[in-house]
Amino acid sequence: MSKVTSMHDAVATAVDDGDSLYLAGFTHLIPFAAGHEIIRQGRTDLELIRATPDLIYDQLIAAGCARKVTFSWAGNPGVGSLPAFRRAAEEGYPTEIELEEYTHFGMIAALEAGASNLPFMPLRGFIGSDLPDHNDNIARVESPFGDDYVYAVAPIEPDVAVVRAQRADENGNAHLWGIQGEVKLAALAADTVILSVEEQCSEETIRSDPNRTVITADEVDHVVVEPYGSHPSYAQGYYGRDNEAYLSWAETAADRDTVEEWLDEWVYGVDDRREYVEQLGTERIFDLEPETAYATPVNMGEYR
Amino acid sequence: MSKVTSMHDAVATAVDDGDSLYLAGFTHLIPFAAGHEIIRQGRTDLELIRATPDLIYDQLIAAGCARKVTFSWAGNPGVGSLPAFRRAAEEGYPTEIELEEYTHFGMIAALEAGASNLPFMPLRGFIGSDLPDHNDNIARVESPFGDDYVYAVAPIEPDVAVVRAQRADENGNAHLWGIQGEVKLAALAADTVILSVEEQCSEETIRSDPNRTVITADEVDHVVVEPYGSHPSYAQGYYGRDNEAYLSWAETAADRDTVEEWLDEWVYGVDDRREYVEQLGTERIFDLEPETAYATPVNMGEYR
Amino acid sequence: MTTDETETTTETDTERAYTNSELMVVAAARELESDDSVLVGIGKPNLACNVAKRTHAPELRMVYESGTIGSNPKTPPLSIGDPGLAAGALSIEPMRNGFNYYLQAGRLDVGFLGGAQIDRYGNINSTVIGDYDDPIVRLPGSGGACEIACHVNRTMIITPHTERRFPEEVDFITSPGYVGGREGRAELGLDGGPEAVITDLGVYRFNDDGELYVDSLHPSATRDEIQSKTGWEIEFADDLQQTAEPTDEELRLIREELDPEELYTDQAE
Amino acid sequence: MTTDETETTTETDTERAYTNSELMVVAAARELESDDSVLVGIGKPNLACNVAKRTHAPELRMVYESGTIGSNPKTPPLSIGDPGLAAGALSIEPMRNGFNYYLQAGRLDVGFLGGAQIDRYGNINSTVIGDYDDPIVRLPGSGGACEIACHVNRTMIITPHTERRFPEEVDFITSPGYVGGREGRAELGLDGGPEAVITDLGVYRFNDDGELYVDSLHPSATRDEIQSKTGWEIEFADDLQQTAEPTDEELRLIREELDPEELYTDQAE
């Protein structure tokens, strides 16, 4: 049975006040449209989990949705800091936020534990760092074999993950290419998964290249077909990163009022991603499109 | 600098008597040609590590190359048992072999530890089983977070791994599609890696589809271009499994003399894989070829 | 199969126009539900899954230890890693991911296992007969079996019933059943457990203590035959059933589509 | 750059036709060798790697935290996960694999880090200024930095030299340098360590105790300037050098090919 629905309905069904949330995608395929829909539906007290909070969580924090941020690098990639995150962390505005902090590797290992149903995951991480003193979910563990030690992290198991991919069938079997990030782990670790894609495809397309499948229907509860759903992040082969938007966020978010204006214009002022894209305008979208460069084909063979 | 060489030279350089060896490939892309070359060069006292020893290790054991077998399932897949393995384990013929035994999951977790430079890897495995009583590299570990436990396995780090893929460039960057098995882990965990491929390709071909890359040049010491190097196992899209060879091994290997005859004809009696394939004959090879079925293309985009 | 459907059904009932190996496949198929994810083994389990998928369980998802998810083989595979399981699958995972993210994380509902010995609590031995360090018979070992037995919700055991195979205690526990009873399994932190044992004599299940009992007898089998081949006093259900016989469609699927060369079943005319 | 090569070289020496930010990029580039695998950061590190690859280190392999291995970007990326790092890479790994199989397993030779504070043992703070629970400034945090500092063989630190950045002790250790000295690092089981600190005033290295010293002064800088901006009495090399200046080709690469929009460098005419 098809799981295809609208982002409005997916968020309305899947995301409750107080939930822990992982909007996945390391730089690539960040689910901005889902974030905006969560803001529009006025969810509060969320635990926002993401290795890189990025603009998407800065926007959710600015809109007052957050009670806690679990993260490993809270900056504007290649640009600087996240103004709304800093206001919340330093001044408690618009909400106080609790922080749970990891390194990237530690964060990913915690997701790996969650995805694997393991009580902990070892890593050679945090060594010599002050971070373990400030996070009870990081512990030193001795090796049972010989004289060696590691740090271990407890599992991260979000209530809801939103993940994106380039294409999926109606059941949620998805092909994803380019940077994979922590998308698969987030989908496996979460209780409920919203999968948003640039394009819907046939199950046959998925089955033609099973090595390209990163998420299977088993993990997915809702499928949302939403072209440009990652703007100003990107979708490999579909559109590039809108660097202008990242650069200008520094100014937009620097001030409480300008960020409110921005939210009014780009989130509250549109009904859905389609309207957002219309507001962006065709030219800006077209400017982000790469030239075509297909991967060299592979023959899977037909075996009878 | 190109790493392309012959299997003869790769084995002569990389494999010493007494080495621990992982010939990787779960059913798919088993490096039979490498195994035969090791037999021809008369290596002895090898520790043969493989989740599924399969015919390849049964042949090495029958030829007297083995001192130890580290494994998780020693059978002829879909057919029955491995006669030479059983003779060695039960009667010590032609050599006594020590056994180090895991479950598949345990074995793969041990390779994962080796590939990751971790002193152990936890898994919810071996629970309720008698196996941990017979293997010192399996230990129970309590979780540092709450009341829970797992088993841990020590790392497996073979001296040499031989892995196969469909295509690679001259440096050893390889595309592999179809069943992945433990190929990547074996290559990462081993000190020295021989990569054998069905076809050599340009670096450009590899770069056209980086998500298809399973092994990078970093891990690879020798590249051998050897079509049909996996027969009677298979190469997805190139040729199917030669089931006849698997079925007839039960009889061939049932008796000390018939297995000697087989080794004389198919291993000692040929110089290399090319001669082996000639001896097989074109018709048998052609019968194994699948119809063509290409994966649906993906656009990586050209970003300037 | 040249007669028409109605006649054949009648013949089947009276003349047993099927073999017990065919009945085993069919009985196993009937244990499966359409929304199950099954970790499939080779041979009869594979036939059973394919019969189920083509009859009452069209959405059945077949997963193999080799990491192929949602395989849709056109012909029955000889091994769990055949190219026909990879081509046309929904996904192919590296071996670690299959065990780690799918099996261990509880994403698989059903697993099929065989074994050289099965004991009264459904513990399975596929490692050694005799002493581990000086075996009488060295068997293949666990492969995926131990963790399948740990983590799927319903373990199905398919095996012929011979005296050697059903000792009161196995020589070696490769794969846990109910260990020393349902509590023994729970104490280890394991859910699920063995659901059914399907042999050439009947279908057995597990009682509240986690002990094997005979739930249905195949038409050709007797209580005495089962008891005489079992190493302890085996329980029989109060309402002992006769195993339902194969339908014509099930037999047609096995004989014409799935195992025409009789690799995994002996087939009646 | 309209003059010919010989003339320009002369001008460079006398008129300083380059900026210190350009010199930082070039000094960093010269730390790299052709067979290095480098975990590249954004900004100057990326420029440095691309200068090195286009001059003396053509085989340099660039790896990014986003999991792209052997990237070959046509233009400098704005972030470590840009599409131009993925398209044309040799391989793309899920994030866990990059950290687990590449970084942790010791497959990366060099890593570039910045930081808000660097102390006399090369420990880096990029987490908070002030108290962790009540920060004066909340910084982005570790990201990949902590484990880069743990596992690469040579950590390169690129940062402007201001007084606040070089306290005797950092407020918070995000990424370990030599901790309390080379022995402190070794006791933690860590190999490698910081190799060089490249600032707008000079290139600093670490002595046998693991303590920072000034190895070369940029032509525009003085000992006093460095000392006055450093929170402890910093050592200078006995044979203190002057940092070698950029060549024309290095400057041309930065200005024309790699950073024509001056996103990461201030450029001289």
Short mmCIF file of C-alpha atoms in Angstrom, two decimals, chain C:
data_model
loop_
_atom_site.label_atom_id
_atom_site.label_comp_id
_atom_site.label_asym_id
_atom_site.label_seq_id
_atom_site.Cartn_x
_atom_site.Cartn_y
_atom_site.Cartn_z
CA MET C 1 -0.70 -33.59 -13.10
CA THR C 2 -2.99 -34.27 -15.99
CA THR C 3 -6.31 -34.63 -14.19
CA ASP C 4 -8.55 -31.69 -13.42
CA GLU C 5 -8.63 -29.98 -10.09
CA THR C 6 -11.61 -31.62 -8.45
CA GLU C 7 -10.55 -35.13 -9.28
CA THR C 8 -7.02 -34.56 -8.12
CA THR C 9 -8.11 -33.28 -4.77
CA THR C 10 -10.06 -36.46 -4.25
CA GLU C 11 -7.13 -38.59 -5.34
CA THR C 12 -4.86 -36.70 -3.02
CA ASP C 13 -6.99 -37.51 -0.05
CA THR C 14 -7.35 -41.14 -0.79
CA GLU C 15 -4.21 -42.11 -2.64
CA ARG C 16 -1.71 -39.67 -1.11
CA ALA C 17 -0.68 -38.22 -4.43
CA TYR C 18 2.01 -36.20 -2.66
CA THR C 19 5.10 -37.04 -0.66
CA ASN C 20 5.96 -36.11 2.88
CA SER C 21 8.73 -33.83 1.65
CA GLU C 22 6.14 -31.93 -0.35
CA LEU C 23 3.90 -31.82 2.70
CA MET C 24 6.77 -30.39 4.77
CA VAL C 25 7.19 -27.55 2.30
CA VAL C 26 3.50 -26.79 2.33
CA ALA C 27 3.16 -27.00 6.11
CA ALA C 28 6.06 -24.54 6.41
CA ALA C 29 4.53 -22.21 3.83
CA ARG C 30 1.37 -22.03 5.87
CA GLU C 31 3.26 -20.73 8.90
CA LEU C 32 4.06 -17.55 6.98
CA GLU C 33 2.03 -14.37 6.87
CA SER C 34 1.99 -11.78 4.17
CA ASP C 35 3.59 -9.01 6.23
CA ASP C 36 6.44 -11.19 7.45
CA SER C 37 10.09 -10.55 6.73
CA VAL C 38 11.69 -13.96 6.50
CA LEU C 39 15.33 -14.89 6.71
CA VAL C 40 15.27 -17.66 4.16
CA GLY C 41 17.48 -20.73 4.07
CA ILE C 42 18.18 -22.89 1.07
CA GLY C 43 16.17 -25.95 0.08
CA LYS C 44 12.78 -26.51 1.65
CA PRO C 45 12.63 -23.12 3.44
CA ASN C 46 13.17 -21.40 0.12
CA LEU C 47 10.46 -23.49 -1.51
CA ALA C 48 8.13 -22.84 1.41
CA CYS C 49 8.62 -19.07 1.16
CA ASN C 50 8.04 -19.11 -2.55
CA VAL C 51 4.90 -21.21 -2.21
CA ALA C 52 3.62 -18.79 0.45
CA LYS C 53 4.45 -15.74 -1.66
CA ARG C 54 2.64 -17.18 -4.65
CA THR C 55 -0.46 -18.14 -2.64
CA HIS C 56 -1.61 -16.52 0.62
CA ALA C 57 1.35 -14.23 1.41
CA PRO C 58 2.07 -12.13 -1.69
CA GLU C 59 3.80 -9.35 0.27
CA LEU C 60 6.21 -11.71 2.04
CA ARG C 61 9.67 -10.20 2.11
CA MET C 62 12.55 -12.61 1.61
CA VAL C 63 15.89 -11.71 3.13
CA TYR C 64 19.03 -13.83 2.83
CA GLU C 65 22.12 -14.07 5.05
CA SER C 66 24.13 -12.84 2.10
CA GLY C 67 22.54 -9.43 2.58
CA THR C 68 19.95 -9.42 -0.19
CA ILE C 69 16.74 -7.76 1.00
CA GLY C 70 13.46 -8.37 -0.78
CA SER C 71 14.86 -10.92 -3.21
CA ASN C 72 12.59 -12.13 -5.94
CA PRO C 73 14.40 -15.09 -7.51
CA LYS C 74 12.99 -16.38 -10.79
CA THR C 75 14.26 -19.90 -10.05
CA PRO C 76 15.11 -21.44 -6.67
CA PRO C 77 18.65 -20.55 -5.65
CA LEU C 78 21.19 -23.29 -4.98
CA SER C 79 22.90 -21.16 -2.34
CA ILE C 80 21.96 -18.22 -0.17
CA GLY C 81 24.23 -15.98 -2.22
CA ASP C 82 23.17 -16.73 -5.79
CA PRO C 83 23.22 -14.00 -8.44
CA GLY C 84 19.48 -14.39 -8.94
CA LEU C 85 18.94 -13.29 -5.33
CA ALA C 86 20.97 -10.14 -5.95
CA ALA C 87 19.56 -9.16 -9.34
CA GLY C 88 16.14 -7.66 -8.77
CA ALA C 89 16.42 -7.41 -4.99
CA LEU C 90 15.14 -4.27 -3.27
CA SER C 91 18.46 -3.74 -1.56
CA ILE C 92 21.80 -5.43 -1.06
CA GLU C 93 23.56 -4.84 2.24
CA PRO C 94 27.15 -5.64 3.15
CA MET C 95 27.07 -8.74 5.33
CA ARG C 96 27.66 -6.83 8.56
CA ASN C 97 24.70 -4.53 7.94
CA GLY C 98 22.35 -7.44 7.38
CA PHE C 99 23.25 -9.00 10.73
CA ASN C 100 23.71 -5.75 12.59
CA TYR C 101 20.89 -3.51 11.39
CA TYR C 102 18.33 -6.10 10.32
CA LEU C 103 18.70 -9.26 12.37
CA GLN C 104 20.10 -7.87 15.65
CA ALA C 105 17.79 -4.86 15.55
CA GLY C 106 14.76 -7.14 15.41
CA ARG C 107 13.63 -6.30 11.89
CA LEU C 108 13.15 -9.91 10.81
CA ASP C 109 10.07 -11.83 11.87
CA VAL C 110 10.77 -15.39 10.85
CA GLY C 111 13.88 -17.51 10.36
CA PHE C 112 14.18 -21.06 9.09
CA LEU C 113 16.76 -23.39 10.58
CA GLY C 114 17.74 -27.01 10.26
CA GLY C 115 20.09 -28.94 12.48
CA ALA C 116 21.66 -32.28 13.19
CA GLN C 117 20.05 -32.42 16.63
CA ILE C 118 17.04 -30.70 18.18
CA ASP C 119 16.23 -31.23 21.84
CA ARG C 120 13.06 -31.03 23.92
CA TYR C 121 13.48 -27.25 24.39
CA GLY C 122 14.13 -26.58 20.72
CA ASN C 123 17.85 -26.00 21.16
CA ILE C 124 19.71 -26.84 17.98
CA ASN C 125 23.07 -28.43 17.36
CA SER C 126 24.73 -27.95 13.98
CA THR C 127 28.32 -27.94 15.28
CA VAL C 128 29.57 -31.37 16.36
CA ILE C 129 28.34 -34.84 17.22
CA GLY C 130 30.35 -36.01 20.20
CA ASP C 131 32.98 -33.98 21.98
CA TYR C 132 33.80 -30.53 20.61
CA ASP C 133 37.54 -31.11 20.69
CA ASP C 134 37.42 -34.68 19.46
CA PRO C 135 34.28 -34.91 17.38
CA ILE C 136 32.68 -38.03 15.96
CA VAL C 137 31.21 -35.87 13.24
CA ARG C 138 32.35 -32.34 12.52
CA LEU C 139 29.29 -30.48 11.21
CA PRO C 140 29.39 -27.14 9.33
CA GLY C 141 28.80 -24.99 12.43
CA SER C 142 26.52 -22.05 13.10
CA GLY C 143 26.82 -19.80 10.10
CA GLY C 144 24.01 -17.37 10.70
CA ALA C 145 21.95 -19.85 12.73
CA CYS C 146 22.82 -18.86 16.30
CA GLU C 147 21.86 -15.22 15.91
CA ILE C 148 18.83 -16.07 13.79
CA ALA C 149 17.65 -18.22 16.69
CA CYS C 150 18.38 -15.34 19.07
CA HIS C 151 16.68 -12.55 17.21
CA VAL C 152 13.82 -13.54 14.93
CA ASN C 153 10.40 -13.58 16.48
CA ARG C 154 9.46 -17.05 15.22
CA THR C 155 12.08 -19.69 14.45
CA MET C 156 10.87 -22.47 12.17
CA ILE C 157 12.80 -25.71 12.21
CA ILE C 158 12.50 -28.03 9.23
CA THR C 159 14.12 -31.41 9.51
CA PRO C 160 13.43 -35.08 8.90
CA HIS C 161 12.55 -36.92 12.11
CA THR C 162 15.13 -39.61 12.80
CA GLU C 163 16.06 -41.03 16.17
CA ARG C 164 19.51 -39.42 16.20
CA ARG C 165 18.06 -36.03 15.53
CA PHE C 166 15.78 -35.82 18.57
CA PRO C 167 17.85 -36.53 21.71
CA GLU C 168 16.65 -35.22 25.05
CA GLU C 169 19.72 -32.96 25.14
CA VAL C 170 21.84 -31.85 22.23
CA ASP C 171 25.61 -32.53 22.30
CA PHE C 172 26.30 -28.84 21.73
CA ILE C 173 24.02 -25.81 21.69
CA THR C 174 24.74 -23.99 18.46
CA SER C 175 21.49 -22.04 18.41
CA PRO C 176 19.32 -21.39 21.44
CA GLY C 177 15.73 -22.56 21.58
CA TYR C 178 14.09 -22.18 24.98
CA VAL C 179 17.38 -23.24 26.59
CA GLY C 180 16.10 -24.87 29.84
CA GLY C 181 12.55 -23.64 29.30
CA ARG C 182 10.86 -20.33 28.45
CA GLU C 183 12.25 -18.71 31.58
CA GLY C 184 15.77 -19.77 30.67
CA ARG C 185 15.45 -17.96 27.38
CA ALA C 186 13.94 -14.86 28.97
CA GLU C 187 16.75 -14.70 31.54
CA LEU C 188 19.24 -14.40 28.69
CA GLY C 189 17.34 -11.33 27.51
CA LEU C 190 15.97 -13.03 24.40
CA ASP C 191 12.49 -12.54 22.97
CA GLY C 192 10.88 -14.78 20.40
CA GLY C 193 11.93 -18.39 20.12
CA PRO C 194 11.11 -21.55 18.22
CA GLU C 195 7.57 -21.56 16.86
CA ALA C 196 7.28 -24.87 15.05
CA VAL C 197 9.26 -27.94 14.12
CA ILE C 198 8.16 -29.41 10.82
CA THR C 199 9.27 -32.96 10.05
CA ASP C 200 8.26 -35.75 7.73
CA LEU C 201 6.03 -37.07 10.53
CA GLY C 202 4.23 -34.03 11.84
CA VAL C 203 4.20 -30.44 13.00
CA TYR C 204 5.37 -29.84 16.57
CA ARG C 205 5.05 -26.74 18.72
CA PHE C 206 6.16 -25.59 22.15
CA ASN C 207 4.08 -25.54 25.30
CA ASP C 208 4.01 -22.97 28.09
CA ASP C 209 7.17 -24.41 29.58
CA GLY C 210 8.93 -24.18 26.22
CA GLU C 211 8.84 -27.95 25.69
CA LEU C 212 8.19 -29.59 22.35
CA TYR C 213 4.82 -31.30 21.72
CA VAL C 214 3.21 -32.81 18.66
CA ASP C 215 0.51 -30.50 17.35
CA SER C 216 -0.45 -32.37 14.19
CA LEU C 217 0.38 -35.74 12.66
CA HIS C 218 0.96 -36.13 8.96
CA PRO C 219 -1.58 -38.54 7.43
CA SER C 220 1.06 -41.22 6.97
CA ALA C 221 2.52 -41.00 10.48
CA THR C 222 1.62 -42.51 13.85
CA ARG C 223 2.15 -41.50 17.47
CA ASP C 224 4.24 -44.60 18.05
CA GLU C 225 6.54 -43.81 15.19
CA ILE C 226 7.22 -40.33 16.56
CA GLN C 227 7.69 -41.54 20.12
CA SER C 228 10.01 -44.36 19.09
CA LYS C 229 12.27 -41.88 17.31
CA THR C 230 12.33 -39.34 20.15
CA GLY C 231 14.80 -39.41 23.05
CA TRP C 232 12.31 -38.45 25.73
CA GLU C 233 8.62 -38.96 26.39
CA ILE C 234 7.16 -36.49 23.95
CA GLU C 235 3.84 -34.82 24.61
CA PHE C 236 0.96 -34.93 22.13
CA ALA C 237 -1.67 -32.21 21.90
CA ASP C 238 -4.99 -33.06 23.54
CA ASP C 239 -6.69 -32.09 20.32
CA LEU C 240 -4.06 -33.67 18.06
CA GLN C 241 -4.80 -32.70 14.47
CA GLN C 242 -4.02 -34.25 11.16
CA THR C 243 -1.75 -32.00 9.10
CA ALA C 244 -3.74 -30.38 6.31
CA GLU C 245 -2.75 -31.81 2.96
CA PRO C 246 -1.31 -29.85 0.04
CA THR C 247 -3.68 -28.28 -2.43
CA ASP C 248 -3.31 -28.86 -6.14
CA GLU C 249 -2.04 -25.36 -6.63
CA GLU C 250 0.63 -25.81 -3.96
CA LEU C 251 1.76 -29.07 -5.57
CA ARG C 252 1.75 -27.51 -9.02
CA LEU C 253 3.93 -24.66 -7.80
CA ILE C 254 6.46 -27.05 -6.26
CA ARG C 255 6.56 -29.44 -9.18
CA GLU C 256 6.29 -27.15 -12.15
CA GLU C 257 7.69 -23.82 -11.05
CA LEU C 258 9.89 -24.12 -8.00
CA ASP C 259 11.56 -27.51 -7.94
CA PRO C 260 11.01 -29.19 -11.29
CA GLU C 261 14.31 -31.04 -10.99
CA GLU C 262 13.43 -32.45 -7.55
CA LEU C 263 16.54 -31.02 -5.96
CA TYR C 264 14.87 -30.37 -2.62
CA THR C 265 11.75 -32.54 -2.67
CA ASP C 266 10.86 -36.08 -3.57
CA GLN C 267 7.79 -35.71 -5.67
CA ALA C 268 4.85 -38.01 -6.19
CA GLU C 269 3.70 -38.65 -9.75
#
